[in-house]
Coordinates of C-alpha atoms in Angstrom, one line a residue:
Chain S
M1 CA 0.4 -154.9 -301.1
K2 CA 0.1 -158.7 -300.4
F3 CA 2.5 -161.5 -301.1
T4 CA 2.4 -165.3 -301.8
E5 CA 4.7 -168.1 -300.9
E6 CA 5.1 -168.4 -304.7
H7 CA 6.8 -164.9 -305.0
E8 CA 4.0 -163.4 -306.5
W9 CA 2.5 -159.9 -305.5
L10 CA -1.0 -158.8 -305.4
R11 CA -2.3 -155.3 -305.4
V12 CA -6.0 -154.2 -305.0
E13 CA -6.9 -151.5 -307.8
D14 CA -10.5 -150.4 -307.1
D15 CA -12.6 -154.3 -307.9
L16 CA -9.6 -155.5 -309.5
I17 CA -6.5 -157.2 -308.3
V18 CA -3.1 -156.8 -310.2
V19 CA -0.5 -159.6 -310.1
G20 CA 3.0 -160.0 -310.8
I21 CA 6.1 -161.6 -309.4
T22 CA 8.5 -160.1 -306.7
E23 CA 11.9 -158.5 -307.5
H24 CA 13.3 -161.3 -305.6
A25 CA 11.9 -164.0 -308.0
A26 CA 12.7 -161.8 -311.0
E27 CA 16.0 -161.7 -309.7
Q28 CA 16.4 -165.7 -309.0
L29 CA 14.9 -166.3 -312.3
G30 CA 17.3 -164.3 -314.2
D31 CA 17.0 -162.5 -317.6
I32 CA 13.6 -163.0 -318.6
V33 CA 13.2 -163.4 -322.5
F34 CA 9.6 -164.6 -322.9
V35 CA 6.2 -164.2 -320.8
E36 CA 3.1 -166.5 -322.0
L37 CA 0.0 -164.6 -320.6
P38 CA -3.3 -166.5 -320.3
E39 CA -6.3 -165.2 -322.5
V40 CA -8.4 -162.6 -321.2
G41 CA -11.8 -164.2 -319.9
T42 CA -10.4 -167.0 -318.7
E43 CA -11.7 -168.2 -315.1
V44 CA -9.0 -169.4 -313.3
V45 CA -8.9 -171.6 -310.0
K46 CA -6.0 -170.8 -307.4
D47 CA -3.1 -172.8 -308.2
D48 CA -3.9 -173.0 -312.1
E49 CA -0.8 -172.4 -314.2
V50 CA -1.7 -169.2 -315.8
V51 CA 1.5 -167.8 -316.9
V52 CA 4.8 -169.3 -318.3
I53 CA 8.3 -167.5 -318.1
E54 CA 11.1 -168.2 -319.9
S55 CA 14.5 -167.0 -318.6
V56 CA 17.8 -167.5 -319.9
K57 CA 18.0 -170.2 -317.5
A58 CA 14.5 -172.1 -317.7
A59 CA 10.8 -172.2 -317.8
S60 CA 8.8 -171.6 -314.8
D61 CA 5.2 -171.6 -314.2
I62 CA 3.2 -169.0 -312.4
L63 CA 0.2 -170.1 -310.7
A64 CA -3.1 -168.4 -310.1
P65 CA -2.8 -166.6 -306.5
I66 CA -6.8 -166.8 -306.1
D67 CA -9.7 -167.9 -307.9
G68 CA -11.3 -165.2 -310.3
E69 CA -11.5 -164.3 -313.8
I70 CA -8.6 -162.7 -315.8
V71 CA -9.9 -159.4 -317.1
E72 CA -6.6 -157.9 -318.4
V73 CA -3.1 -159.1 -319.5
N74 CA -0.1 -157.0 -319.8
E75 CA 0.4 -157.1 -323.6
T76 CA 3.5 -155.1 -323.4
L77 CA 5.6 -158.0 -321.8
A78 CA 5.1 -159.7 -325.4
D79 CA 7.8 -157.5 -327.1
A80 CA 9.6 -156.5 -323.8
P81 CA 9.6 -159.3 -321.2
S82 CA 12.8 -157.7 -319.7
T83 CA 10.5 -155.1 -318.1
V84 CA 9.7 -158.0 -315.9
N85 CA 13.6 -157.9 -314.6
E86 CA 13.6 -154.1 -314.8
D87 CA 10.3 -153.2 -312.8
A88 CA 8.8 -156.4 -311.4
I89 CA 6.3 -154.6 -308.9
G90 CA 5.3 -151.9 -311.6
N91 CA 5.1 -152.0 -315.3
G92 CA 6.0 -155.8 -315.1
W93 CA 2.8 -156.8 -313.8
F94 CA 1.2 -159.9 -315.5
F95 CA -2.4 -159.8 -315.4
K96 CA -5.6 -158.1 -313.6
I97 CA -8.0 -160.9 -311.9
K98 CA -11.8 -160.1 -310.8
T99 CA -12.9 -161.9 -308.0
D100 CA -16.3 -161.7 -305.9
D101 CA -14.0 -163.0 -302.8
M102 CA -11.7 -160.2 -301.6
S103 CA -11.2 -162.5 -298.4
Q104 CA -9.0 -164.7 -300.5
L105 CA -6.5 -162.1 -299.8
D106 CA -6.8 -161.9 -296.0
D107 CA -4.4 -165.0 -295.2
M108 CA -1.4 -163.6 -297.6
M109 CA 1.7 -162.1 -296.3
D110 CA 2.4 -158.4 -296.1
E111 CA 5.7 -156.9 -297.2
A112 CA 7.1 -157.2 -293.9
A113 CA 6.1 -161.0 -293.5
Y114 CA 7.4 -161.6 -297.3
K115 CA 10.7 -160.0 -296.6
K116 CA 11.3 -162.7 -293.3
F117 CA 10.0 -165.1 -295.6
I118 CA 12.9 -164.6 -298.2
G119 CA 15.3 -164.1 -295.3
Chain U
M1 CA 28.8 -179.9 -301.9
S2 CA 32.1 -181.0 -300.2
D3 CA 32.7 -183.6 -303.0
L4 CA 32.8 -180.7 -305.7
K5 CA 36.3 -179.9 -306.9
V6 CA 37.2 -176.5 -307.3
T7 CA 39.3 -174.6 -309.9
V8 CA 42.3 -172.4 -308.7
L9 CA 40.2 -169.1 -309.2
N10 CA 37.3 -170.4 -307.1
A11 CA 37.8 -167.5 -304.4
L12 CA 38.1 -165.0 -307.1
H13 CA 34.8 -166.0 -308.8
R14 CA 33.0 -165.7 -305.2
E15 CA 34.8 -162.2 -304.9
L16 CA 33.3 -161.3 -308.2
G17 CA 29.8 -162.1 -307.0
A18 CA 29.4 -165.1 -309.1
K19 CA 26.5 -167.5 -308.6
M20 CA 28.1 -170.8 -308.4
V21 CA 26.6 -174.3 -309.5
P22 CA 27.9 -177.7 -309.8
F23 CA 29.1 -178.4 -313.3
A24 CA 31.0 -181.9 -314.5
G25 CA 31.9 -182.3 -310.8
Y26 CA 33.2 -178.8 -310.2
D27 CA 31.7 -175.8 -308.4
M28 CA 31.7 -173.2 -311.3
P29 CA 30.4 -169.8 -312.0
V30 CA 27.2 -169.8 -314.1
Q31 CA 26.7 -165.9 -313.8
Y32 CA 27.9 -163.1 -312.4
P33 CA 26.3 -159.7 -311.1
M34 CA 26.0 -158.3 -314.8
G35 CA 23.9 -161.4 -315.9
V36 CA 23.8 -164.1 -318.6
M37 CA 22.2 -161.7 -321.2
K38 CA 24.6 -158.9 -320.6
E39 CA 27.8 -161.2 -320.1
H40 CA 26.8 -162.7 -323.5
L41 CA 26.5 -159.2 -325.4
H42 CA 29.4 -157.9 -323.9
C43 CA 31.6 -160.8 -324.8
R44 CA 30.5 -160.2 -328.2
A45 CA 31.1 -156.2 -328.2
Q46 CA 34.4 -156.3 -326.3
A47 CA 35.7 -159.3 -324.3
G48 CA 35.0 -161.8 -321.9
L49 CA 37.1 -163.7 -319.6
F50 CA 35.9 -167.6 -318.7
D51 CA 37.5 -170.1 -316.3
V52 CA 37.7 -173.3 -318.0
S53 CA 40.2 -174.9 -315.8
H54 CA 37.8 -177.7 -315.1
M55 CA 38.8 -179.1 -318.6
G56 CA 41.3 -181.9 -319.2
Q57 CA 44.6 -180.9 -320.4
V58 CA 46.8 -183.6 -321.6
V59 CA 50.4 -183.9 -322.9
I60 CA 51.3 -186.9 -325.1
T61 CA 54.8 -187.8 -326.2
A62 CA 56.3 -190.7 -327.4
P63 CA 60.0 -192.0 -328.3
G64 CA 59.2 -191.9 -332.1
G65 CA 58.1 -188.1 -331.6
Y66 CA 54.9 -186.7 -333.1
A67 CA 54.9 -189.5 -336.0
E68 CA 54.3 -192.1 -333.4
I69 CA 51.6 -190.1 -331.3
A70 CA 49.9 -189.2 -334.7
A71 CA 49.7 -193.1 -335.7
A72 CA 48.5 -193.9 -332.3
M73 CA 46.1 -191.3 -332.0
E74 CA 44.5 -191.8 -335.7
A75 CA 43.6 -195.4 -334.4
L76 CA 41.1 -193.5 -332.1
V77 CA 39.8 -190.8 -334.3
P78 CA 38.5 -190.4 -337.7
V79 CA 40.8 -187.4 -338.1
D80 CA 44.1 -186.5 -340.0
V81 CA 46.3 -186.2 -337.3
A82 CA 49.4 -187.0 -339.2
G83 CA 49.0 -184.1 -341.4
L84 CA 48.7 -181.3 -338.6
A85 CA 51.3 -178.9 -339.1
D86 CA 53.5 -177.8 -336.1
G87 CA 52.0 -175.2 -334.0
R88 CA 48.5 -175.6 -335.4
Q89 CA 45.4 -177.2 -333.7
R90 CA 42.3 -179.3 -334.9
Y91 CA 38.9 -180.4 -333.7
A92 CA 38.9 -184.0 -333.3
M93 CA 36.6 -186.8 -331.5
F94 CA 36.7 -190.1 -330.2
T95 CA 34.4 -192.5 -331.7
N96 CA 33.4 -195.8 -330.6
A97 CA 32.7 -199.0 -332.5
L98 CA 29.2 -198.4 -333.7
G99 CA 30.3 -194.9 -335.1
G100 CA 29.3 -193.0 -332.1
I101 CA 31.0 -190.0 -330.7
E102 CA 32.6 -190.7 -327.1
D103 CA 33.9 -187.2 -327.0
D104 CA 34.9 -184.0 -328.9
F105 CA 38.2 -182.3 -328.2
M106 CA 41.3 -180.3 -329.6
I107 CA 44.4 -181.4 -330.5
A108 CA 47.5 -179.6 -331.2
R109 CA 50.9 -180.3 -332.2
R110 CA 53.7 -178.7 -330.2
G111 CA 57.0 -179.9 -332.0
E112 CA 57.2 -183.6 -331.3
E113 CA 54.6 -183.4 -328.4
M114 CA 50.9 -183.3 -328.8
F115 CA 48.6 -181.1 -326.6
V116 CA 45.1 -182.3 -325.9
V117 CA 42.1 -180.4 -324.3
V118 CA 39.1 -182.6 -323.8
N119 CA 35.7 -181.9 -322.1
A120 CA 35.5 -181.7 -318.3
S121 CA 32.6 -184.3 -318.1
R122 CA 34.6 -186.7 -320.3
K123 CA 38.3 -186.4 -319.1
D124 CA 37.7 -189.5 -316.5
A125 CA 37.1 -191.7 -319.7
D126 CA 39.4 -189.9 -322.3
I127 CA 42.5 -190.1 -320.6
P128 CA 42.4 -193.9 -319.6
R129 CA 41.1 -194.5 -323.3
M130 CA 44.4 -192.9 -324.7
T131 CA 46.7 -194.4 -321.9
K132 CA 45.3 -197.7 -322.7
A133 CA 45.0 -197.4 -326.5
M134 CA 48.1 -195.5 -327.3
T135 CA 50.9 -197.9 -326.5
G136 CA 54.1 -196.6 -326.7
C137 CA 53.1 -193.0 -326.1
T138 CA 53.4 -191.4 -322.6
V139 CA 50.0 -189.8 -321.9
T140 CA 50.1 -187.2 -319.0
E141 CA 47.3 -185.2 -317.7
V142 CA 48.5 -181.7 -316.8
T143 CA 47.3 -181.2 -313.4
D144 CA 49.4 -178.1 -312.4
R145 CA 47.7 -175.6 -315.1
A146 CA 44.9 -173.6 -315.2
L147 CA 42.8 -173.1 -318.2
L148 CA 41.6 -169.6 -319.1
A149 CA 39.5 -168.4 -322.2
L150 CA 39.7 -164.7 -323.5
Q151 CA 37.0 -164.1 -326.2
G152 CA 35.7 -161.3 -328.1
P153 CA 36.9 -158.8 -330.6
E154 CA 39.2 -157.1 -327.9
A155 CA 40.8 -160.2 -326.9
E156 CA 43.7 -159.7 -329.4
T157 CA 44.6 -156.3 -328.0
V158 CA 43.8 -156.9 -324.5
L159 CA 46.1 -160.1 -324.6
E160 CA 49.0 -159.0 -326.8
A161 CA 49.8 -156.3 -323.8
L162 CA 50.2 -159.0 -321.4
V163 CA 51.8 -161.8 -323.6
P164 CA 53.7 -160.1 -326.5
G165 CA 53.3 -162.7 -329.4
A166 CA 49.7 -163.2 -329.1
A167 CA 48.6 -160.9 -331.7
A168 CA 50.8 -162.4 -334.7
M169 CA 48.6 -165.7 -334.2
R170 CA 45.8 -166.7 -336.3
F171 CA 43.0 -168.8 -336.1
M172 CA 43.7 -172.4 -334.7
D173 CA 47.3 -171.4 -334.2
I174 CA 49.1 -172.3 -330.8
A175 CA 52.2 -171.2 -329.4
V176 CA 54.3 -171.4 -326.3
L177 CA 55.3 -167.9 -325.1
P178 CA 57.1 -166.5 -322.2
S179 CA 55.3 -163.4 -320.0
E180 CA 55.3 -162.1 -316.8
Y181 CA 52.9 -164.7 -315.7
G182 CA 55.3 -167.4 -316.5
E183 CA 55.2 -169.7 -319.8
V184 CA 51.8 -169.7 -321.3
W185 CA 50.4 -172.1 -323.7
L186 CA 48.0 -170.3 -326.1
S187 CA 45.5 -171.2 -328.8
R188 CA 43.9 -169.0 -330.8
S189 CA 40.5 -170.9 -330.6
G190 CA 37.4 -170.7 -328.3
Y191 CA 34.0 -171.9 -328.0
T192 CA 32.0 -168.8 -328.6
G193 CA 32.1 -167.9 -332.3
E194 CA 34.5 -164.8 -331.6
D195 CA 38.0 -164.1 -332.0
G196 CA 39.9 -165.3 -328.9
Y197 CA 42.1 -167.4 -327.3
E198 CA 42.8 -170.2 -324.6
I199 CA 45.4 -169.7 -322.3
S200 CA 47.1 -172.4 -320.4
V201 CA 48.9 -170.8 -317.3
E202 CA 50.6 -172.5 -314.0
E203 CA 48.0 -172.7 -311.3
G204 CA 50.5 -170.6 -309.0
R205 CA 50.2 -167.8 -311.6
A206 CA 46.6 -168.1 -313.0
E207 CA 44.6 -165.7 -310.4
E208 CA 47.3 -163.1 -311.0
L209 CA 46.8 -163.3 -315.0
A210 CA 43.1 -163.3 -314.7
R211 CA 43.2 -160.1 -312.4
A212 CA 45.3 -158.5 -315.0
L213 CA 43.0 -159.3 -317.6
L214 CA 39.9 -158.3 -315.7
A215 CA 41.5 -155.0 -314.8
H216 CA 41.1 -154.2 -318.8
D217 CA 38.0 -152.1 -319.0
A218 CA 37.2 -154.0 -321.8
V219 CA 37.1 -157.5 -320.1
E220 CA 34.5 -158.7 -318.2
P221 CA 34.0 -162.3 -316.4
I222 CA 31.5 -164.5 -318.1
G223 CA 29.9 -167.7 -316.5
L224 CA 28.7 -171.0 -317.8
G225 CA 25.0 -169.3 -318.7
A226 CA 26.8 -167.2 -321.4
R227 CA 29.1 -169.8 -322.4
D228 CA 26.2 -171.8 -323.4
S229 CA 24.2 -169.0 -325.6
L230 CA 27.5 -167.9 -327.0
R231 CA 28.4 -171.5 -328.3
L232 CA 24.9 -172.1 -329.5
E233 CA 24.4 -169.0 -331.3
A234 CA 27.9 -170.1 -332.7
G235 CA 26.3 -173.5 -334.0
L236 CA 28.9 -175.3 -331.6
C237 CA 28.0 -178.8 -330.2
L238 CA 27.9 -179.6 -326.3
Y239 CA 29.1 -182.9 -325.6
G240 CA 26.2 -184.8 -323.7
N241 CA 23.6 -182.7 -325.5
D242 CA 23.8 -182.4 -328.9
I243 CA 26.4 -185.2 -329.6
D244 CA 26.8 -188.4 -327.5
A245 CA 28.0 -192.0 -327.7
G246 CA 24.7 -192.6 -329.9
T247 CA 25.2 -190.2 -332.4
T248 CA 27.5 -190.4 -335.4
P249 CA 29.7 -187.7 -336.8
V250 CA 27.7 -187.8 -340.0
E251 CA 24.4 -187.5 -338.1
A252 CA 25.8 -184.6 -336.3
N253 CA 26.7 -182.7 -339.1
L254 CA 30.4 -182.7 -338.4
G255 CA 31.7 -184.7 -341.4
W256 CA 33.9 -181.6 -342.4
A257 CA 35.9 -182.8 -339.2
I258 CA 36.8 -185.9 -341.2
Q259 CA 39.5 -185.1 -344.1
K260 CA 39.7 -186.7 -347.3
V261 CA 42.7 -188.8 -346.1
R262 CA 40.7 -190.9 -343.7
R263 CA 37.7 -191.2 -345.9
A264 CA 37.2 -194.1 -348.3
G265 CA 39.8 -193.8 -351.0
G266 CA 42.1 -191.8 -348.9
T267 CA 45.6 -192.7 -348.3
R268 CA 44.7 -193.6 -344.4
A269 CA 41.3 -194.4 -345.1
G270 CA 39.3 -195.7 -341.8
G271 CA 41.2 -197.7 -339.0
F272 CA 39.5 -195.8 -336.3
P273 CA 36.4 -197.3 -334.1
G274 CA 33.1 -197.3 -336.1
A275 CA 34.8 -196.8 -339.4
D276 CA 32.4 -199.4 -341.2
V277 CA 29.5 -197.1 -340.0
I278 CA 30.9 -193.4 -340.6
L279 CA 32.7 -194.1 -343.8
P280 CA 29.4 -195.3 -345.9
Q281 CA 27.5 -192.4 -344.4
L282 CA 29.9 -189.8 -345.4
V283 CA 29.1 -191.1 -349.0
S284 CA 25.1 -191.8 -348.6
G285 CA 24.4 -189.9 -345.4
A286 CA 22.5 -191.0 -342.7
E287 CA 19.1 -191.2 -341.5
R288 CA 18.8 -188.0 -339.5
R289 CA 20.9 -184.8 -339.2
R290 CA 21.8 -182.5 -336.5
V291 CA 20.2 -179.1 -338.0
G292 CA 19.7 -175.5 -336.4
L293 CA 16.1 -174.5 -335.7
S294 CA 14.4 -171.2 -335.1
P295 CA 11.5 -171.3 -333.5
E296 CA 8.6 -168.8 -334.4
G297 CA 8.0 -166.1 -331.8
R298 CA 9.9 -165.8 -328.7
A299 CA 9.8 -168.8 -326.7
P300 CA 12.8 -170.8 -326.5
M301 CA 12.3 -174.7 -327.6
R302 CA 14.6 -176.5 -325.0
E303 CA 16.3 -179.4 -324.9
G304 CA 14.0 -182.9 -324.9
T305 CA 11.4 -181.1 -326.8
P306 CA 10.1 -183.6 -329.5
L307 CA 9.7 -182.4 -333.0
F308 CA 6.9 -183.4 -335.6
A309 CA 6.5 -182.9 -339.0
D310 CA 3.1 -181.3 -339.0
E311 CA 0.5 -180.3 -336.2
T312 CA -1.2 -183.8 -336.2
A313 CA 1.3 -186.2 -336.6
E314 CA 1.7 -188.9 -333.8
T315 CA 5.3 -190.1 -334.6
A316 CA 8.0 -187.5 -333.7
I317 CA 10.6 -187.0 -336.3
G318 CA 13.4 -185.8 -334.0
T319 CA 14.2 -184.1 -330.7
I320 CA 15.6 -180.5 -329.8
T321 CA 19.2 -181.4 -328.2
S322 CA 19.9 -177.5 -326.9
G323 CA 17.6 -174.6 -327.0
A324 CA 17.9 -171.2 -325.6
F325 CA 17.1 -167.2 -326.3
G326 CA 20.1 -166.0 -328.3
P327 CA 21.0 -162.4 -327.0
S328 CA 22.6 -161.4 -330.0
I329 CA 20.3 -162.4 -332.6
E330 CA 17.4 -161.3 -330.3
A331 CA 15.5 -164.7 -331.0
P332 CA 15.0 -168.2 -329.9
M333 CA 17.5 -170.8 -331.1
S334 CA 17.8 -174.4 -330.9
M335 CA 19.9 -177.5 -332.3
G336 CA 18.3 -180.9 -332.7
Y337 CA 18.0 -184.1 -334.7
V338 CA 15.3 -184.3 -337.6
S339 CA 15.0 -187.1 -340.1
T340 CA 17.1 -186.3 -343.1
D341 CA 14.2 -185.8 -345.3
L342 CA 13.4 -182.7 -343.1
A343 CA 16.8 -181.3 -342.6
A344 CA 16.8 -178.7 -345.5
P345 CA 16.9 -175.2 -344.6
G346 CA 13.7 -173.6 -345.0
T347 CA 11.6 -176.6 -343.7
T348 CA 9.2 -176.0 -341.2
V349 CA 8.9 -178.7 -338.3
Y350 CA 6.7 -178.4 -335.2
G351 CA 8.0 -178.5 -331.5
E352 CA 5.8 -179.8 -328.8
V353 CA 6.0 -177.2 -326.3
R354 CA 3.7 -177.6 -323.2
G355 CA 1.0 -179.6 -324.9
K356 CA 1.2 -177.4 -328.1
R357 CA 2.8 -177.7 -331.4
L358 CA 4.8 -174.8 -332.4
P359 CA 6.5 -174.0 -335.8
A360 CA 10.3 -173.7 -336.0
K361 CA 12.2 -173.5 -339.3
V362 CA 15.4 -175.4 -340.2
V363 CA 18.2 -173.2 -340.9
A364 CA 21.6 -173.0 -341.6
L365 CA 24.1 -172.9 -338.7
P366 CA 25.6 -170.9 -337.4
F367 CA 22.9 -168.4 -336.1
K368 CA 25.5 -165.7 -335.8
P369 CA 28.4 -165.7 -338.2
A370 CA 31.9 -166.4 -336.5
N371 CA 34.3 -163.7 -336.1
F372 CA 37.7 -165.5 -336.6
K373 CA 41.0 -164.1 -337.4
R374 CA 42.0 -166.2 -340.1

């Protein structure tokens, strides 16, 4: 699993990359009450705003961690946004992205580096 | 951080694992480890303890007793102060010359004295205002007492065990009662829509009392986050968001707080700042009104969201002043101002969120019916 400084995790599953936010991020956001996901088929460029999370505190944008195409989104979050709090790195995933260039993940943090990053 | 004030319970909040934030110049708990959502639900299901010691507590006396205090206060508020019975509390607001609201607060009659509780964010304006205007009266800020709120259906049982006499009070009663924690000043009121109490206690005994309340299984500490969602579900205004110096009581849909005796035709009609604006509005209405709004779907519409009559109109017809997700109603909820022709419940207006016009329905307040012991 790879991590970004924006507190996203990326997990490679076959030729797709599953993206979510870390437990640390979910805890910082507080209880999540709404997740707005991108449309399947959207071509995104790194740092595009792709997901909006509303917590009890505020709205936050999640940025695309890499260039690619959104090929699947986690529809279950529409009715159960708290899944992100309960299982951030499992059932709380946001979307799956397809890219021709897996090397975009090369410079990202691994788990040890991310743990160090969040101190 | 060093210039933030602290309440006497600051160390207790930290011990309980609170996340602290600056609020109205104080270092206050926004949430505890339980989290905003669960704290909110717990308060509605059992009981929650809030530290509201940052609020301003004021005692007013006068040589002429309560009658003199009431006469002086009525020159500042559009409320029937003289008619308040001993041992009772009432909602009031300071108005300005344009009819705007300078603060909303609670007044209580305690024999020949008055006890006032004002917003933390406004106490530095409110106390000089009273001191200056209420000539003949002595206005004294109470600086040696903490203020706790115990709210929720279990509050009565929990507090009666520690302060005998609490259970006999009804909604908006006040009482001064002896207890193991010294003399406590109780009011049966709050800011959650639940039954409950506000408890003024000597600072030196406050932590002991807070710990005794928290020792009860039914009681959990509640932070400012849940305090805000609780009050919003209850349809209660937050000063600075939903009401301010630019909103009149009629626009704010607070006309109920202006008793007949202070209205046109009443025996003590007018005589408060902005009466020439507010009294006609009570009769013929204002151009805009504060309403409850239920956004469709689950996304909250937060403060500052502009409101439109339809999906394409260029000119806004209002603004959201408070918005959040309501844990008990399991839906987003907002309050805001709309032009009066769109203020009828059932009307659909559109809030612009992240560039999109999303529908929200005007609804009657509160979102969650109150649970008071009348």
